[in-house]
Amino acid sequence: MILFTSPNEWKELKNKYFGTHVSVGFVPTMGALHQGHQSLFQRAKHENELCIGSIFVNPTQFNQSEDLHNYPRTLHTDIVSASSAGCDALFVPEVNEMYRGAIKSEHSDYGLLTSSLEGSYRPGHFDGVITIVRKFLEIISPDKLYLGEKDFQQLAIVKELVRRDGHETEVVGCELIRSKDGLALSSRNTRLSDEGREKALIGYRTLIEMKQLALTHSPQVVVEKGKAAFNQKTGVELEYLTLVDEESLSELNAWKDARATRALVAFYVEGVRLIDNMRIRP
Ligand code: AMP
């Protein structure tokens, strides 16, 4: 696997080493790679001639400097992990390579997609995401961009970004990968104690319960019972739990005429913010 750190190096690699006609699948990450990331690399390699990854902890998408500061950085093991999952070349830029001059994001308003849920609890987060993904798309210009359903709202937003900016890139949403006991894999899980990790399973267990309840109960009752499960658990602080239409992310009030519906949740355990989601119907 080749490491590169600048857009010019990528141009050189593409033109002189890999060839301009090879199909490129791109997997952007912030590192601290786990099997969730690896599944994206594997799929990108399977569906393209070249699999390109990036590791960049994007400062503009963090709204708390402490979270940015605490974000795990494990480049040496990440290199082994990306390579073993099929990554051909890994882009690892410095901050000043991606942000020339001021480290700031542009504001983007995609209506409910950017204003709801993560958008309302993490102001500016999606401005940072959109800014950096736009830069990556311009630099790498991939045929396909691989993103995990783990960040379901981000996936919907990047699809909209690609549509609005008129990129030819296809955005591929990849299945959320969980540990054996159901915990959604996340780089942030490494900050949980064993006890915290056990508490964090409330996310997966409640989503499963909601899926069952949705067979016989109204959306409101499903959400109420889900929230009650969180509120009964000590050491867990619920931020939001909701049922939304998968495309528009608008909240669901009735099953009648409902299209694909997903439950999205955010909660804190031991000061670590965790998100999870699951298709509830059909
Ligand atoms: P991150 O490094 O957290 O920015 O994630 C990079 C990419 O990996 C994003 O597209 C995430 O949605 C995806 N990802 C993270 N965790 C998982 C997971 N457990 N399953 C599938 N994809 C994931």
mmCIF file of C-alpha atoms in Angstrom, residues 121 202-203 206-207 210 223-242 264-269 273-276:
data_model
loop_
_atom_site.group_PDB
_atom_site.id
_atom_site.type_symbol
_atom_site.label_atom_id
_atom_site.label_comp_id
_atom_site.label_asym_id
_atom_site.label_seq_id
_atom_site.Cartn_x
_atom_site.Cartn_y
_atom_site.Cartn_z
ATOM 1 C CA TYR A 121 -27.348 18.905 18.646
ATOM 2 C CA ILE A 202 -28.854 -0.306 25.599
ATOM 3 C CA GLY A 203 -28.693 1.333 22.138
ATOM 4 C CA THR A 206 -33.666 -0.809 22.398
ATOM 5 C CA LEU A 207 -33.538 -0.588 18.604
ATOM 6 C CA MET A 210 -38.535 -1.005 18.772
ATOM 7 C CA VAL A 223 -40.732 5.894 20.413
ATOM 8 C CA GLU A 224 -42.221 6.365 23.906
ATOM 9 C CA LYS A 225 -41.330 2.818 24.921
ATOM 10 C CA GLY A 226 -37.860 3.198 23.452
ATOM 11 C CA LYS A 227 -37.271 6.404 25.419
ATOM 12 C CA ALA A 228 -38.568 4.749 28.596
ATOM 13 C CA ALA A 229 -35.994 1.956 28.195
ATOM 14 C CA PHE A 230 -33.201 4.558 28.071
ATOM 15 C CA ASN A 231 -34.573 6.559 30.983
ATOM 16 C CA GLN A 232 -34.692 3.481 33.194
ATOM 17 C CA LYS A 233 -31.014 2.735 32.646
ATOM 18 C CA THR A 234 -28.570 4.415 35.028
ATOM 19 C CA GLY A 235 -25.402 5.943 33.633
ATOM 20 C CA VAL A 236 -26.954 6.505 30.214
ATOM 21 C CA GLU A 237 -28.116 9.906 29.024
ATOM 22 C CA LEU A 238 -30.401 9.979 26.011
ATOM 23 C CA GLU A 239 -30.032 12.883 23.598
ATOM 24 C CA TYR A 240 -32.568 11.910 20.933
ATOM 25 C CA LEU A 241 -34.488 8.869 19.781
ATOM 26 C CA THR A 242 -36.755 9.157 16.794
ATOM 27 C CA LEU A 264 -31.975 7.005 14.953
ATOM 28 C CA VAL A 265 -30.537 7.457 18.424
ATOM 29 C CA ALA A 266 -27.802 9.463 20.156
ATOM 30 C CA PHE A 267 -26.824 9.007 23.792
ATOM 31 C CA TYR A 268 -23.975 9.493 26.239
ATOM 32 C CA VAL A 269 -22.198 6.871 28.352
ATOM 33 C CA ARG A 273 -21.357 10.399 22.691
ATOM 34 C CA LEU A 274 -22.618 7.355 20.815
ATOM 35 C CA ILE A 275 -24.953 7.104 17.825
ATOM 36 C CA ASP A 276 -26.754 4.117 16.383
#
